[in-house]
Each structure stands twice: as structure tokens, then as C-alpha cells.
Coordinates of C-alpha atoms (C1' of nucleotides) in Angstrom, one line a residue:
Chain A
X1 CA 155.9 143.4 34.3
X2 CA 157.1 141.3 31.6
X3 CA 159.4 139.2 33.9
X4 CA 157.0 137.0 36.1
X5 CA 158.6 134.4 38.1
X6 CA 157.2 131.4 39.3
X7 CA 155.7 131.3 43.1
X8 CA 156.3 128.1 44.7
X9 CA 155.9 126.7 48.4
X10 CA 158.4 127.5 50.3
X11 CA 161.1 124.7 50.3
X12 CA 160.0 121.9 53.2
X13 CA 156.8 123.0 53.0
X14 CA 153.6 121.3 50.8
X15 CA 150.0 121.4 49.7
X16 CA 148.0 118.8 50.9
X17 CA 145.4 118.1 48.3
X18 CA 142.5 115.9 48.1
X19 CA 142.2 113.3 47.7
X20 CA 145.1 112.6 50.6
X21 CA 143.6 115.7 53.0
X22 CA 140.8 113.0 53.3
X23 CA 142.9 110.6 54.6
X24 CA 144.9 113.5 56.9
X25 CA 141.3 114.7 58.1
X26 CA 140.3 111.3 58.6
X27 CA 143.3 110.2 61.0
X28 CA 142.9 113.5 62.8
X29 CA 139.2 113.2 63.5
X30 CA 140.2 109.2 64.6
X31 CA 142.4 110.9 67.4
X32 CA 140.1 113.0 68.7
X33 CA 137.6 110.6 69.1
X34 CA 140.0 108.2 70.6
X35 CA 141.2 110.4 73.0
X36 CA 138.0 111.8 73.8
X37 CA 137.1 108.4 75.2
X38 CA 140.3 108.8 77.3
X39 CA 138.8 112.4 78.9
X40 CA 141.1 114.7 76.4
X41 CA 140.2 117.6 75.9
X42 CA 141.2 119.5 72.6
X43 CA 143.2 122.8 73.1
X44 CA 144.1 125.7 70.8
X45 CA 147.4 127.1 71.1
X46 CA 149.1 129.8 68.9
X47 CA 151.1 129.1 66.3
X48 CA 154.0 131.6 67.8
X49 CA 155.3 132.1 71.2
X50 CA 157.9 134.4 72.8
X51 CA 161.3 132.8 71.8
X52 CA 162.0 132.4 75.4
X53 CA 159.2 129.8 75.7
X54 CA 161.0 127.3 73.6
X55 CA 164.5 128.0 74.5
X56 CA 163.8 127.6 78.4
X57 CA 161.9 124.8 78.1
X58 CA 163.1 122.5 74.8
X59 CA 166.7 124.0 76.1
X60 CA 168.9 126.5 74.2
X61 CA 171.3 124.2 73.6
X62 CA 169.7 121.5 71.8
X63 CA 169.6 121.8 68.1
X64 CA 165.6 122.1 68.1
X65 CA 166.5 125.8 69.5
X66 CA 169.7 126.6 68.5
X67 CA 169.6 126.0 64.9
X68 CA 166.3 124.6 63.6
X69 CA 163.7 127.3 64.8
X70 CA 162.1 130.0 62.9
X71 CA 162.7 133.5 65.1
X72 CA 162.2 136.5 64.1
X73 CA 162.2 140.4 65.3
X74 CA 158.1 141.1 65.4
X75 CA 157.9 145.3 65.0
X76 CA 158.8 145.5 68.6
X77 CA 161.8 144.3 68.5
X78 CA 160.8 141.4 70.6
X79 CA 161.7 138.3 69.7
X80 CA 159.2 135.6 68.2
X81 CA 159.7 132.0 66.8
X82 CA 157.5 130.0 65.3
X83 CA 156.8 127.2 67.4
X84 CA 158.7 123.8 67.1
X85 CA 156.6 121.7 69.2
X86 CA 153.9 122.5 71.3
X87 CA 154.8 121.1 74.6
X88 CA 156.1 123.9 76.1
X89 CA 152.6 125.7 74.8
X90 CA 150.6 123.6 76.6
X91 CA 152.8 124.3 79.9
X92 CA 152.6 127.9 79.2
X93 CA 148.6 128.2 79.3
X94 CA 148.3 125.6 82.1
X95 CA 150.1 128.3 84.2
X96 CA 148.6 131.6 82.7
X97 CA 145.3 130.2 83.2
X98 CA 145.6 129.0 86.7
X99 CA 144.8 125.3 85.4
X100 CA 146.3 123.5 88.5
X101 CA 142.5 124.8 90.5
X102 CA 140.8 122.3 88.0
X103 CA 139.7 118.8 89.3
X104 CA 141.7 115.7 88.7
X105 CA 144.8 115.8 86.1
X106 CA 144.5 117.8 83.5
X107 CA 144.1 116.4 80.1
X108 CA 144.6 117.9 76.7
X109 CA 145.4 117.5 73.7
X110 CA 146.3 119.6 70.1
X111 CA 147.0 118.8 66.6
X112 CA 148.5 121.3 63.9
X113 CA 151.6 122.1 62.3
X114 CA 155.0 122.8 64.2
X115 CA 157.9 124.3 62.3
X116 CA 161.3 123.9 62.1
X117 CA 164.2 124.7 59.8
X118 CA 166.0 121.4 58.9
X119 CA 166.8 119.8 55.5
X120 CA 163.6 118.0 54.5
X121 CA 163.8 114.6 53.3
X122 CA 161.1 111.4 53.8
X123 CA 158.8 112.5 56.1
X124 CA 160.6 115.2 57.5
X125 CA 159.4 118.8 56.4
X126 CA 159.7 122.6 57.6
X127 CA 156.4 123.1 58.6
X128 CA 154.6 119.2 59.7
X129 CA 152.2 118.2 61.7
X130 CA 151.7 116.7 64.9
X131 CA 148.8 114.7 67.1
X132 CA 149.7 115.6 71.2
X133 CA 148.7 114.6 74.4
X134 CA 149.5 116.1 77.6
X135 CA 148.6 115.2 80.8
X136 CA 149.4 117.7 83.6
X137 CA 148.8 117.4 87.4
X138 CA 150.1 116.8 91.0
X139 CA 150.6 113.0 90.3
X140 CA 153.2 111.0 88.5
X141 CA 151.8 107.5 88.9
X142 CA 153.2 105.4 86.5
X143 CA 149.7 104.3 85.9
X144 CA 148.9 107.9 84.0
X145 CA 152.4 107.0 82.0
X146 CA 150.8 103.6 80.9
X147 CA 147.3 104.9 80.3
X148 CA 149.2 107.5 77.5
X149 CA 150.7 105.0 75.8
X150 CA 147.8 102.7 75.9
X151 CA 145.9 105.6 74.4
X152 CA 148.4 105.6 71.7
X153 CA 148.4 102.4 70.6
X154 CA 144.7 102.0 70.6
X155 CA 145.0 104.8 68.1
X156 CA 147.5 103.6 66.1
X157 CA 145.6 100.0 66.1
X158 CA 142.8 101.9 65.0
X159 CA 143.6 103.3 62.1
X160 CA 145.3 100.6 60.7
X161 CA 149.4 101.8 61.2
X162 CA 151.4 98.2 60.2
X163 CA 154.2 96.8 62.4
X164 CA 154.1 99.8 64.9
X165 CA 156.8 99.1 67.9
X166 CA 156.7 100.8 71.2
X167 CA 159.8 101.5 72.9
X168 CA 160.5 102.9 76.5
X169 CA 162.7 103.7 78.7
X170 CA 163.5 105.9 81.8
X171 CA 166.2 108.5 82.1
X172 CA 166.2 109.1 85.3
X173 CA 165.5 112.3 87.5
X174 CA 166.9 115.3 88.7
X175 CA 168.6 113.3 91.1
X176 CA 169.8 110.7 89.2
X177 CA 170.4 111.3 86.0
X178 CA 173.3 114.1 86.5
X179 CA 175.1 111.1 88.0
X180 CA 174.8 108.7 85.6
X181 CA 175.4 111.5 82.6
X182 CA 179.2 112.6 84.4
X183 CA 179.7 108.0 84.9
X184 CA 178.6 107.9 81.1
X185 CA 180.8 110.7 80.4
X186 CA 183.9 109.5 82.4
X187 CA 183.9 106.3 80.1
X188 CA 183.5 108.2 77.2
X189 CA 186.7 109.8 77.6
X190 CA 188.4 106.3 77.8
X191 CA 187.3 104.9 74.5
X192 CA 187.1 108.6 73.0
X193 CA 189.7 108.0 70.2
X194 CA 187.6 104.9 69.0
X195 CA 184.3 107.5 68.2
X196 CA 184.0 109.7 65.6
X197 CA 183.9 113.1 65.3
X198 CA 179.9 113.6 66.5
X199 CA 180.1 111.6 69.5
X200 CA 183.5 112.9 70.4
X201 CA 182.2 116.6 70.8
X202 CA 178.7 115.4 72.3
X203 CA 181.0 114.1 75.4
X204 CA 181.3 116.9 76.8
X205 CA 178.3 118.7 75.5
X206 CA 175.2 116.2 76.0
X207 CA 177.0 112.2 76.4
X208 CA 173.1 110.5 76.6
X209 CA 172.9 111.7 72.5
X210 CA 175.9 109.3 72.0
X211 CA 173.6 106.4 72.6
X212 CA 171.4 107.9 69.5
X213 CA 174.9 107.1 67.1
X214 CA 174.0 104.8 64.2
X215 CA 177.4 104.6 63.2
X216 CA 178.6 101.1 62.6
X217 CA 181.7 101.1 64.2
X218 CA 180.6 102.9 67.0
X219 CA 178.1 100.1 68.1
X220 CA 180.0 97.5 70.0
X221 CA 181.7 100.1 72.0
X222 CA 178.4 101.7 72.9
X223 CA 177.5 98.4 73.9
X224 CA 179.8 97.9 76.6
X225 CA 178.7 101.7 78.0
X226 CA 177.1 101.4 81.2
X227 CA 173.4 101.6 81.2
X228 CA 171.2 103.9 83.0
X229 CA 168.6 101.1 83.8
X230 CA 171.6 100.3 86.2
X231 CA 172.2 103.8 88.1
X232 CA 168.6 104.5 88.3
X233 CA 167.8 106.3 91.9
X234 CA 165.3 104.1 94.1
X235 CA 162.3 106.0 93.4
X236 CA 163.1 106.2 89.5
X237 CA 163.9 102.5 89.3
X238 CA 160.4 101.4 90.9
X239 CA 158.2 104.4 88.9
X240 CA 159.9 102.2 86.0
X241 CA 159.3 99.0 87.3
X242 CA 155.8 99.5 88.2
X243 CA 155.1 101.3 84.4
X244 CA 155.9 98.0 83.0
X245 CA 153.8 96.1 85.0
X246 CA 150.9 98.7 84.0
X247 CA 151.8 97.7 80.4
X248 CA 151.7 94.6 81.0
X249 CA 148.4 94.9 82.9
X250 CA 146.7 96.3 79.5
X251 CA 148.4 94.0 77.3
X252 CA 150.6 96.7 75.5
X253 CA 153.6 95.6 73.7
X254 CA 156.6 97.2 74.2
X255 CA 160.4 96.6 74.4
X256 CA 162.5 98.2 76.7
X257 CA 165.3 100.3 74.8
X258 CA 168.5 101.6 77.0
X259 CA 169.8 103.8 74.1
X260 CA 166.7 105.9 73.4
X261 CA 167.2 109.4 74.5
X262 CA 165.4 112.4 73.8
X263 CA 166.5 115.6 71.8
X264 CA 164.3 117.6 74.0
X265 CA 165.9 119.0 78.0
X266 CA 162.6 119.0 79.6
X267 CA 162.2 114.9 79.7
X268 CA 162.4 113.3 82.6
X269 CA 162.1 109.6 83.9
X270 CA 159.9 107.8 81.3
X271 CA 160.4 108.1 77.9
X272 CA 158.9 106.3 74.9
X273 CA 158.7 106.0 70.8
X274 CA 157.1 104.2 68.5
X275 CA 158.1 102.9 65.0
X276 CA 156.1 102.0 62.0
X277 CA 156.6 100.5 58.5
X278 CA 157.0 102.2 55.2
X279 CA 159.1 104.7 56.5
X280 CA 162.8 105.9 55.2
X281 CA 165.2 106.7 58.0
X282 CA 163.1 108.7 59.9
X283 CA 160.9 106.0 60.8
X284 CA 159.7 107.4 64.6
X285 CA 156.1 108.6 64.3
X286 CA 156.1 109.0 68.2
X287 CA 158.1 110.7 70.5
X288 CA 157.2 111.7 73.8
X289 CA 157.7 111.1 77.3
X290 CA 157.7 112.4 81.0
X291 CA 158.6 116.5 82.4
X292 CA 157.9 116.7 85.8
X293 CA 159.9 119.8 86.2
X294 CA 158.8 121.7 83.2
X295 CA 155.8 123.7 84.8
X296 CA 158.1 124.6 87.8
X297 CA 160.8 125.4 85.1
X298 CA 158.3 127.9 83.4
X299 CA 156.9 129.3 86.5
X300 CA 154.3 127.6 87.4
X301 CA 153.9 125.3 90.6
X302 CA 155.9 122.5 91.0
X303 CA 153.8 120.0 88.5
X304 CA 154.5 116.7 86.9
X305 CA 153.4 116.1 83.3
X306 CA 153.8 113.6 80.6
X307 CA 152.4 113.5 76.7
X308 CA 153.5 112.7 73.2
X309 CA 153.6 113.9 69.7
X310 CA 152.4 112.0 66.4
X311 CA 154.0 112.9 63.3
X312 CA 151.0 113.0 61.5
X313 CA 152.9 113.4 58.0
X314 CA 155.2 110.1 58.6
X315 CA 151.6 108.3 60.1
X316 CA 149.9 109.5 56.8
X317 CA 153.0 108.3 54.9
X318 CA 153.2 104.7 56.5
X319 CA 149.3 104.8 55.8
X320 CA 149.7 105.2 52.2
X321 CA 152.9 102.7 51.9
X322 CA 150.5 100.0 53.5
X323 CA 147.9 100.9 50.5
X324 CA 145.3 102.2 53.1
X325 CA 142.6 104.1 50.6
X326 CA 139.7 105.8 51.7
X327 CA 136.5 105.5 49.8
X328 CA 135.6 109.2 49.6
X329 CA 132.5 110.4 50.2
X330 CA 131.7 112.2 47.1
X331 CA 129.1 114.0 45.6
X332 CA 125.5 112.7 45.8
X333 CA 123.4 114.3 43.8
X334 CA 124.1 115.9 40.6
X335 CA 121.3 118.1 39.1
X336 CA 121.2 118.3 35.2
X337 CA 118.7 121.2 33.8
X338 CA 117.9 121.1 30.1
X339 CA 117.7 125.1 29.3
X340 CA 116.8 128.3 30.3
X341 CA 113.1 127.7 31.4
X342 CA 114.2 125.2 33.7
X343 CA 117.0 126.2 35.6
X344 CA 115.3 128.3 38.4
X345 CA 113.4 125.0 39.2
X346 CA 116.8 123.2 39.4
X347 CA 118.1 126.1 41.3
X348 CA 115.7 125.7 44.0
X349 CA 115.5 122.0 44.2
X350 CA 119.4 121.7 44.8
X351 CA 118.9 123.8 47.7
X352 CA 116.6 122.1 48.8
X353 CA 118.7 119.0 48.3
X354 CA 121.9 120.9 49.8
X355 CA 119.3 122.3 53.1
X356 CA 119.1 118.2 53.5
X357 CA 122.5 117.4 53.7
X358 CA 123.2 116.2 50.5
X359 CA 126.3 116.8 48.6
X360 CA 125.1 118.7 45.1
X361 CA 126.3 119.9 41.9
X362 CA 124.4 122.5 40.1
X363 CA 125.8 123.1 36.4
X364 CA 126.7 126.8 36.4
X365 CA 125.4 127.2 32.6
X366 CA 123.2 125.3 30.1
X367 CA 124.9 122.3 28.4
X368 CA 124.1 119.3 26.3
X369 CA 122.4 116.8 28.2
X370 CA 124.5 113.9 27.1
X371 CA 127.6 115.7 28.1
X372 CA 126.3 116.9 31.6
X373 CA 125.5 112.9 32.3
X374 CA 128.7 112.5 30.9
X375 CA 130.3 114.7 33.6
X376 CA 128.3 113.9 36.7
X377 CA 129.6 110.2 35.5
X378 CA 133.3 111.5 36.2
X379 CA 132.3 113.8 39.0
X380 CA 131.7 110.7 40.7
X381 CA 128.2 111.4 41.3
X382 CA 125.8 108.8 43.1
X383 CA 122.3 110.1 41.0
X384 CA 121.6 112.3 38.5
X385 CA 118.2 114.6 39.3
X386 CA 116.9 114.9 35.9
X387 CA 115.1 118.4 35.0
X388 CA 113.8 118.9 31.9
X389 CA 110.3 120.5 30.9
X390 CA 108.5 117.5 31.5
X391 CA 109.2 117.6 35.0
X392 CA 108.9 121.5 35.8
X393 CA 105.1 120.5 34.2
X394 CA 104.2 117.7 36.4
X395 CA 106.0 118.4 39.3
X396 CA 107.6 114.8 39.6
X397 CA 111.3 114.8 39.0
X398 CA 113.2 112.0 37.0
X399 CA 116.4 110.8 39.3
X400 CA 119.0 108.4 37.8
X401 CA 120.9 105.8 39.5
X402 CA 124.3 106.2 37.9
X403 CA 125.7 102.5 39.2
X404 CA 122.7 100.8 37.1
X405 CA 121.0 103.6 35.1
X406 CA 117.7 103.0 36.9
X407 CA 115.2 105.5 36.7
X408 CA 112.4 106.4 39.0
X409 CA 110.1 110.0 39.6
X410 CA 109.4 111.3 42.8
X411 CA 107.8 114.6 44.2
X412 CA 110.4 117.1 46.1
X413 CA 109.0 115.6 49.2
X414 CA 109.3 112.1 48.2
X415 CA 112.6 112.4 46.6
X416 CA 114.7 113.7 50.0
X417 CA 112.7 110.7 52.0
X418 CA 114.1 108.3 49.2
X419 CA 117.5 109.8 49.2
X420 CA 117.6 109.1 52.8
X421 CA 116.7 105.9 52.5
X422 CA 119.3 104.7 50.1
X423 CA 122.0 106.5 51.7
X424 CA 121.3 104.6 54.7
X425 CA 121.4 101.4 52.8
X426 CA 124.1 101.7 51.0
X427 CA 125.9 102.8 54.0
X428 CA 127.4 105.7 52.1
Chain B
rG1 C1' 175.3 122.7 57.6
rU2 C1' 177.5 118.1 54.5
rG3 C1' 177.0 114.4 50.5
rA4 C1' 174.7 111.8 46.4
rG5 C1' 171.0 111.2 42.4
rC6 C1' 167.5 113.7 39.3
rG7 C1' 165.3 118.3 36.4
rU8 C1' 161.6 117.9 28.6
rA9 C1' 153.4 119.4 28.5
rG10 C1' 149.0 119.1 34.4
rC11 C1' 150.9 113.5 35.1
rU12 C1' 154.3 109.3 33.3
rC13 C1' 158.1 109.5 30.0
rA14 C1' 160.6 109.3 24.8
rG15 C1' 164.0 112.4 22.0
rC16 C1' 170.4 113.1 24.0
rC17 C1' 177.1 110.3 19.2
rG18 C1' 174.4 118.4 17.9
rG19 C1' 170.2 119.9 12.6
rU20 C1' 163.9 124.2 13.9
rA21 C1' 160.1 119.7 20.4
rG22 C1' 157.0 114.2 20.6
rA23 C1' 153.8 110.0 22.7
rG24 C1' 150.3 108.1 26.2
rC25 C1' 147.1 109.7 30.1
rA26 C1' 144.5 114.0 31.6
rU27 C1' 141.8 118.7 30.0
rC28 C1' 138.5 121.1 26.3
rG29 C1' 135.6 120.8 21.8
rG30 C1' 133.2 117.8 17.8
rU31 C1' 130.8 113.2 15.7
rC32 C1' 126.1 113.0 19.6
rU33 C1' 119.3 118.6 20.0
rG34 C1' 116.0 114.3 26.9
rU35 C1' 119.8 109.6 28.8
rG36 C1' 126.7 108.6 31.0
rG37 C1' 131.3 105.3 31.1
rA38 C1' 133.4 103.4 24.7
rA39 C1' 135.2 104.7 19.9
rC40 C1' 136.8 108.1 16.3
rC41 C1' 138.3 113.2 14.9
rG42 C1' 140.3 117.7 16.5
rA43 C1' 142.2 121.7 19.8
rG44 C1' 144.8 124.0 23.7
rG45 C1' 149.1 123.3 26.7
rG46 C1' 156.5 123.7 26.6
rU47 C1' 161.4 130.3 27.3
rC48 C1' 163.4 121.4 27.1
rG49 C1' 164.7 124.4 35.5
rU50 C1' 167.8 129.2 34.8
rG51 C1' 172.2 131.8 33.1
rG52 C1' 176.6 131.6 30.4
rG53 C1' 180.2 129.0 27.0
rU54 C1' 181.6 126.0 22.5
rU55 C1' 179.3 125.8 17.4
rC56 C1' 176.9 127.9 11.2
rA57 C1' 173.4 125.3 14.5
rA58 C1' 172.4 123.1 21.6
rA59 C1' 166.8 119.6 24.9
rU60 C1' 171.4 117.1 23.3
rC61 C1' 178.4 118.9 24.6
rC62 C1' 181.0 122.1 28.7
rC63 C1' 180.6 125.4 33.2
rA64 C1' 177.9 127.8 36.8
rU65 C1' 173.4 128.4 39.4
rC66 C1' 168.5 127.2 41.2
rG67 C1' 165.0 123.5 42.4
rC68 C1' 163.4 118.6 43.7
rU69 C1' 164.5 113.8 46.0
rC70 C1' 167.1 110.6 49.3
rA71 C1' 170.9 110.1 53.0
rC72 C1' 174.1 112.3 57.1
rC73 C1' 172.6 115.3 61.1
rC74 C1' 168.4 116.1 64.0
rC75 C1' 163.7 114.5 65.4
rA76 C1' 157.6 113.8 65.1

RNA sequence: GUGAGCGUAGCUCAGCCGGUAGAGCAUCGGUCUGUGGAACCGAGGGUCGUGGGUUCAAAUCCCAUCGCUCACCCCA
């Protein structure tokens, strides 16, 4: 009993207090409304899936599954993993819920946190958060592809992210792709004594991740790879052709990048990622792209889909690295009662005030009028409602303007209609 | 999983050629009994990350360990 040890968050894991969780709940509501105007929808997925979810669909050999999710036995002995992304949630319910009968494409999107077990650094942490889109259906027009990513930026314009940078690409199809992956791999094998030790074993075990190498010396040799914009299949090359022209269309910046790859197995043809400032080396707060065969993968009918996922952590951090501050709402009205005789007026009133919207504070127990002033002055509040016996007598109540210690008495009745008034004002 | 840097009060840090733990800010109280932000006075708050070693004596020197941070890796 003696011995008490500390209890701390769990490493890669954090409290978000306020003031920041107003900034957090302030980007998230900006996404909703955002894509709300796009015809998202907002869907709730669990938090944990069968294991099998993510390793069919993310793949169970990419490090996402093989070494970075949280699984665990439930009392069943079935096997349960916290989810890592929720992609492959998102194509599960479309399926159980018989979502390909709806009209039109099918448009959703989620926020929440996503785990995953890797060493946390600069906005990377065990359990973070992400902002997704999906958008499932029978069509693959590139137009939906460029509709996402204009959906995207408008968001990111919105709240204010600096220098953001959108980069795409396409990596092919089913068709494609293998055949450009065993070309890629072929020349890998003849400069293989010039990589290092990473992009030697990823030759035979996933060659498009050598592309992702930031080491120096590796570069120029990368270079002179052959690119997949070049072995694209005819229908991949004019799906990517015709996307850029859709950019282009809605005046979205982008710049093509032959090197970016995706992490994830499901990804298909288009693929995208956007930068921002005030990062530290893990500066994508991005990521998404095109899975036209992960329905059919899962089960479902055969189904093209594309969406993305926001790191909300590394948009909040850019957010805060630009300075961006948000004037908090904060409390309105704080009531100060004098003693005993007059606190079951200032109970009621601050209901009343509270029934009207108004953010109130209520001292819990008597205190010095010059030190309850004092308080609702750090408290932040706007007013102080001023209860002493004069006022229980007559009925009119005394309410102080902290910015300019004006003064002014008003009936209940008059006082909310007041309140109203200068909250509308004041724009607060 | 690998590497580097850093651990003293809630926060920012001082003390570190060994000699019984400090400041500023913050918090709480007082000066101040119906009118705030200031000033002044005072209080609470620390197993100096943890364990071991050297020593008469360790926040200080040595070893180990844990934690945090950043980078590799991976990715949002």
C-alpha cells in the first residue's frame, strides 16, 4: 500500500487538453462541414475488427500488419487487432450492409483515432488520429479521383495549413503493375551491390518501396530506374491522363511524383499525398489513393473505391507551428452572490442564464466579493451578474462589463434579451 | 527493432570541480467586510526519474535501468 507508482499514458499515446482540443475540435468540425457540402456522409465504425480484416486487405506482408498492429486473443480465442486505419472498415460495412443497392456512389467519411505500434517521434504516435474519405461505387471516373482531392484541398485551404503540396501519381492496375514491379525488379538486381541493405531485401520482397529510399547515395541510381508512368497499361495511362486534366479543370495544384508509393496492398491506379510546413520528417498529413479491388477482395461485388486519410495530429501540429490560435469561446457570464441569503436567487438565475445558452459559473461556496471579481477576471469571464441583497430586494440585478467595468441593472427578463444582444454584437 | 540527446517543484530553469534543495511564473491565503487585473507579505508543493556503487558525506562522480524527445524505419 505504501509503494504507489506513478500511472502514466501509455508510451505513444497523449492527453489532449484544452486549450489545443479546441483547436482539434475545431479542424474536425471544419471537415465535416466541408465535406458535407461535397455529399459525405459521416460513418461510425468500431474501433476493433477481426485481425483478418486488416491483414487481407492492408496485406500481411506490409509492416502496417506484420509488425505495427495491436492484436490480441479476445476470451474466445479469436483474434482481434485494434484497427490501424480504417479503410478496410469502411469496405467491410459497405458489404455487410448491402450498400452497393444505394443510389449514386457512395460517400462517407470518419474521423477518430487509429493505432499502431511504431516508435513515436514528431507527429507520429501509437494511438493518432485521422480525417477519411471514401468514396465507393460502380464507377472509377477519374473525375470522382479529382473531386477527392479537390475536397481536400479546399479543406486544407480552409483552415489555414501553410505551404501544403499535393502529389500524385498512378501505380498502375492489376494488369499492369505486376509487369512493371518484375521490369523494376530485374534492374534492381543489376545495380543491387550499389543499394544498401533496405533496398537490397525490398527487391525481392516489395521493389515499388525502393523508390520511397531517402538514402543519399541511393538517389542517382534510383533515378535512372525505369518509371511506371512509362509501362502504364492503355486504360491506366488515360484514367491518369484525364485525372490531371480534372485538376487542372478545378484549378488544383499538384505535381506529378513517380517515386511515391504506398505502404498499403489494396492501392491501385491513382495515388496521392500532401505535404505541409512545420513538420519534422514525417511531414505527409495525407495519404490516400485508389482500391478498385478491395470490396471484391473482401467479398463483396466487384467495386471501385478511392479515399484518403488526414493525420489530424501532424495537421494540428503544422497549425500550431504556423501560430494559428483560436480565440476560445469562454465563459460568459459569471454570477457572484454575496452570502447565504442570496445564493438561492443566484442559483436560479444561472439556470436561467445556462436554459439560454449562456456559458455560466456559479461559485460553489460564499466568498469575498473582491476575490470572486477577482477570479471571474481570470476565469476569462465576459460579465459579472452581481447579486447582492440589494438586488434580491428590488428584483433588478447589477451586471458588470469586465472589458470596461460598466455597470448597468436589468430585470431577469431584460437581462437574457441584453445578453443576446451584445453577444450578437460583439460577434462572440 | 536501431541510434543520438535529455531527465531537479504544475511550468521554465539555476545549483553539478561532492558538504543537509533554490528562483521566476502558476496555485492558495492575507493586506482588502458590495466592485477585478497591480503591489506587498506569507503558505503549500520535490524520495533531485529509479536502483546500485565510490565516499565520513552524492542533485553533483561511476554503473545499470526506466522515461521523454528527435532521427532511422514505416506511414497519416
Amino acid at each position: 500500500m505504501t509503494e504507489k507508482k506513478q500511472i502514466r499514458a501509455i508510451k505513444g499515446t497523449r492527453d489532449i487538453l484544452p486549450p489545443d482540443s479546441a483547436l482539434w475540435n475545431w479542424f474536425e468540425r471544419s471537415a465535416r462541414e466541408v465535406f458535407e457540402t461535397y455529399g459525405f456522409r459521416d460513418i461510425r465504425l468500431p474501433i476493433f475488427e477481426q485481425t483478418d480484416l486488416f491483414a487481407r486487405s492492408i496485406g500481411a506482408d506490409t509492416d502496417v500488419v506484420g509488425k505495427e498492429m495491436y492484436t490480441f486473443e479476445d476470451r474466445d480465442d479469436s483474434s482481434i487487432s485494434l484497427r490501424p486505419e480504417a479503410t478496410a472498415s469502411v469496405a467491410r460495412a459497405y458489404i455487410e450492409h448491402g450498400m452497393h443497392t444505394l443510389p449514386g456512389n457512395v460517400k462517407l467519411y470518419y474521423m477518430g483515432p487509429m493505432f499502431r505500434r511504431e516508435r513515436p517521434q514528431k507527429g507520429r504516435y501509437r494511438q493518432f488520429y485521422q480525417v477519411g474519405a471514401e468514396i465507393l461505387g460502380q464507377s472509377d471516373a477519374p473525375a470522382i479521383d479529382a473531386e477527392a482531392l479537390e475536397m481536400l484541398m479546399v479543406l486544407f485551404e480552409r483552415v489555414g495549413l501553410a505551404q501544403t503540396k499535393l502529389y500524385v501519381n498512378s501505380i498502375g492496375c492489376k494488369d499492369c503493375r505486376p509487369k512493371y514491379v518484375e521490369l523494376l525488379r530485374e534492374e534492381l538486381r543489376n545495380v543491387k551491390d550499389k543499394l544498401g541493405a533496405d533496398s537490397q531485401r525490398r527487391i525481392e520482397t516489395n521493389p515499388l518501396r525502393v523508390l520511397d529510399s531517402k538514402l543519399p547515395e541511393e538517389q542517382s541510381i534510383i533515378e535512372e530506374l525505369p518509371r511506371i508512368s512509362d509501362h502504364l497499361c492503355e486504360a491506366c495511362r488515360q484514367h491518369f491522363a484525364t485525372l490531371q486534366q480534372e485538376l487542372s479543370l478545378r484549378g488544383i495544384a499538384y505535381e506529378q511524383n513517380w517515386r511515391l508509393v504506398r505502404g498499403l496492398d489494396y492501392y491501385t491506379r491513382t495515388t496521392f499525398e500532401v505535404t505541409a510546413a512545420g513538420l519534422g520528417s514525417q511531414n505527409a498529413v495525407c495519404g490516400g489513393g485508389r482500391y478498385d479491388g478491395l470490396v471484391e477482395l473482401l467479398g463483396g461485388h466487384p467495386t471501385k473505391g478511392i479515399g484518403f486519410a488526414i493525420g489530424t495530429d501532424r495537421v494540428i501540429l503544422s497549425l500550431q507551428e504556423g501560430e494559428k490560435r483560436l480565440s476560445m469561446p469562454g465563459l460568459a457570464v459569471f454570477v457572484a452572490w454575496m452570502n447565504s441569503a442570496t445564493y438561492p436567487t443566484a442559483v436560479k438565475i444561472a439556470r436561467t442564464l445556462r436554459d439560454a445558452g449562456f456559458s455560466v459559473e456559479l461559485l460553489p461556496e460564499e466568498m469575498k466579493f473582491k476575490k470572486s471579481l477577482g477570479l471571474a477576471d481570470r476565469l476569462g469571464a465576459r460579465y459579472v451578474l452581481i447579486i447582492g441583497e440589494d438586488e434580491v430586494a428590488s428584483g433588478n440585478f447589477t451586471l458588470k462589463r469586465l472589458s470596461d467595468r460598466e455597470q448597468k441593472k436589468f430585470s431577469d427578463s431584460a437581462l437574457i434579451e441584453y445578453l443576446q444582444l451584445e453577444g450578437r454584437g460583439s460577434g462572440a
